[in-house]
Tab-separated table of C-alpha atoms in Angstrom:
chain	number	residue	atom	x	y	z
A	24	UNK	CA	82.170	119.033	82.322
A	25	UNK	CA	79.654	116.433	81.295
A	26	UNK	CA	75.924	117.089	81.598
A	27	UNK	CA	74.484	115.926	84.888
A	28	UNK	CA	71.371	114.006	85.808
A	29	UNK	CA	69.774	116.819	87.814
A	30	UNK	CA	71.056	120.262	86.894
A	31	UNK	CA	68.983	122.318	89.337
A	32	UNK	CA	70.290	123.199	92.776
A	33	UNK	CA	68.319	123.113	96.004
A	34	UNK	CA	68.185	126.115	98.297
A	35	UNK	CA	67.101	125.712	101.928
A	36	UNK	CA	66.378	128.962	103.826
A	37	UNK	CA	69.003	130.842	101.767
A	38	UNK	CA	71.666	129.221	103.952
A	39	UNK	CA	72.105	125.684	102.645
A	40	UNK	CA	72.752	125.138	98.939
A	41	UNK	CA	72.860	121.573	97.593
A	42	UNK	CA	73.849	120.553	94.090
A	43	UNK	CA	71.319	118.311	92.389
A	44	UNK	CA	74.067	116.257	90.754
A	45	UNK	CA	75.657	115.576	94.135
A	46	UNK	CA	72.309	114.491	95.589
A	47	UNK	CA	71.744	112.091	92.686
A	48	UNK	CA	75.271	110.693	93.087
A	49	UNK	CA	74.767	110.300	96.854
A	50	UNK	CA	71.442	108.518	96.402
A	51	UNK	CA	72.871	106.217	93.750
A	52	UNK	CA	75.855	105.455	96.004
A	53	UNK	CA	73.499	104.466	98.819
A	54	UNK	CA	71.613	102.169	96.448
A	55	UNK	CA	74.877	100.634	95.221
A	56	UNK	CA	76.065	100.026	98.800
A	57	UNK	CA	72.755	98.402	99.680
A	58	UNK	CA	72.923	96.227	96.570
A	59	UNK	CA	76.476	95.182	97.396
A	60	UNK	CA	75.595	94.259	100.983
A	61	UNK	CA	72.552	92.319	99.783
A	62	UNK	CA	74.600	90.504	97.146
A	63	UNK	CA	77.447	89.584	99.488
A	64	UNK	CA	75.404	88.561	102.532
A	65	UNK	CA	72.096	87.260	101.116
A	66	UNK	CA	72.870	85.339	97.907
A	67	UNK	CA	74.652	82.124	97.029
A	68	UNK	CA	77.087	84.074	94.866
A	69	UNK	CA	78.008	86.170	97.904
A	70	UNK	CA	78.472	83.039	99.982
A	71	UNK	CA	80.844	81.713	97.317
A	72	UNK	CA	82.730	85.031	97.278
A	73	UNK	CA	83.138	84.941	101.047
A	74	UNK	CA	84.392	81.353	100.817
A	75	UNK	CA	86.915	82.417	98.168
A	76	UNK	CA	88.222	85.210	100.374
A	77	UNK	CA	88.777	82.761	103.230
A	78	UNK	CA	90.482	80.014	101.235
A	79	UNK	CA	90.337	79.398	97.475
A	80	UNK	CA	91.590	75.848	97.961
A	81	UNK	CA	88.961	75.131	100.609
A	82	UNK	CA	86.260	76.628	98.387
A	83	UNK	CA	87.286	74.391	95.489
A	84	UNK	CA	87.292	71.348	97.798
A	85	UNK	CA	83.638	71.920	98.721
A	86	UNK	CA	82.639	72.271	95.053
A	87	UNK	CA	82.789	75.994	94.304
A	88	UNK	CA	84.063	76.813	90.823
A	89	UNK	CA	86.800	79.243	91.827
A	90	UNK	CA	87.435	80.737	88.389
A	91	UNK	CA	83.760	81.310	87.609
A	92	UNK	CA	83.023	83.106	90.877
A	93	UNK	CA	86.249	85.110	90.676
A	94	UNK	CA	85.138	86.252	87.222
A	95	UNK	CA	81.728	87.194	88.659
A	96	UNK	CA	83.455	89.309	91.303
A	97	UNK	CA	85.560	90.998	88.625
A	98	UNK	CA	82.450	91.690	86.531
A	99	UNK	CA	80.480	93.170	89.438
A	100	UNK	CA	83.391	95.320	90.601
A	101	UNK	CA	83.887	96.631	87.069
A	102	UNK	CA	80.181	97.450	86.748
A	103	UNK	CA	80.181	99.290	90.088
A	104	UNK	CA	83.336	101.195	89.137
A	105	UNK	CA	81.827	102.199	85.787
A	106	UNK	CA	78.616	103.392	87.426
A	107	UNK	CA	80.579	105.324	90.054
A	108	UNK	CA	82.663	106.976	87.331
A	109	UNK	CA	79.541	107.923	85.368
A	110	UNK	CA	78.031	109.501	88.484
A	111	UNK	CA	81.278	111.284	89.369
A	112	UNK	CA	81.970	112.692	85.876
A	113	UNK	CA	79.401	115.558	86.022
A	114	UNK	CA	80.836	116.719	89.346
A	115	UNK	CA	84.338	117.459	88.109
A	116	UNK	CA	86.261	118.210	84.942
A	117	UNK	CA	87.184	114.992	83.110
A	118	UNK	CA	90.606	114.575	81.509
A	119	UNK	CA	92.903	111.551	80.991
A	120	UNK	CA	94.541	111.635	84.424
A	121	UNK	CA	91.529	112.880	86.401
A	122	UNK	CA	91.155	109.552	88.210
A	123	UNK	CA	94.508	109.817	89.983
A	124	UNK	CA	93.105	111.847	92.871
A	125	UNK	CA	90.206	109.422	93.342
A	126	UNK	CA	92.610	106.475	93.105
A	127	UNK	CA	94.844	107.867	95.849
A	128	UNK	CA	91.822	108.509	98.077
A	129	UNK	CA	90.529	104.983	97.433
A	130	UNK	CA	93.937	103.513	98.288
A	131	UNK	CA	93.971	105.424	101.587
A	132	UNK	CA	90.440	104.210	102.371
A	133	UNK	CA	91.465	100.592	101.725
A	134	UNK	CA	94.536	100.944	103.927
A	135	UNK	CA	92.603	102.505	106.818
A	136	UNK	CA	89.424	100.434	106.448
A	137	UNK	CA	91.096	97.105	105.887
A	138	UNK	CA	91.362	94.929	102.823
A	139	UNK	CA	88.171	92.942	102.265
A	140	UNK	CA	86.098	94.773	104.853
A	141	UNK	CA	83.103	96.535	103.322
A	142	UNK	CA	82.069	98.141	106.623
A	143	UNK	CA	85.636	99.225	107.329
A	144	UNK	CA	85.884	100.846	103.904
A	145	UNK	CA	82.615	102.699	104.498
A	146	UNK	CA	83.815	103.927	107.895
A	147	UNK	CA	87.202	104.994	106.514
A	148	UNK	CA	85.541	106.733	103.555
């Protein structure tokens, strides 16, 4: 196991025990979701991303640089995946094929929630 961000555990009334690492990961996940929603629905980059998901040809016709904004999306998704992996590593034992279980769960969430639907993915998760 890797060292966590908050090693102490919380104890409520000797009934509820919460891991500090899980609370930090949950809080960071909420911040990441909020940042993603803000980026997609409140910025010009998000507007370009939504145009690209509708029609790349139509987006290029109205002047959006398709390759640049697709690279931005790839960069942001890679950064979010790296941060999620760093938050998840203290919670479980890390070995070369440890991401297979998370990958299968993520695939199921995408299938149930719908491809391209952030809200659907959150509900399915």
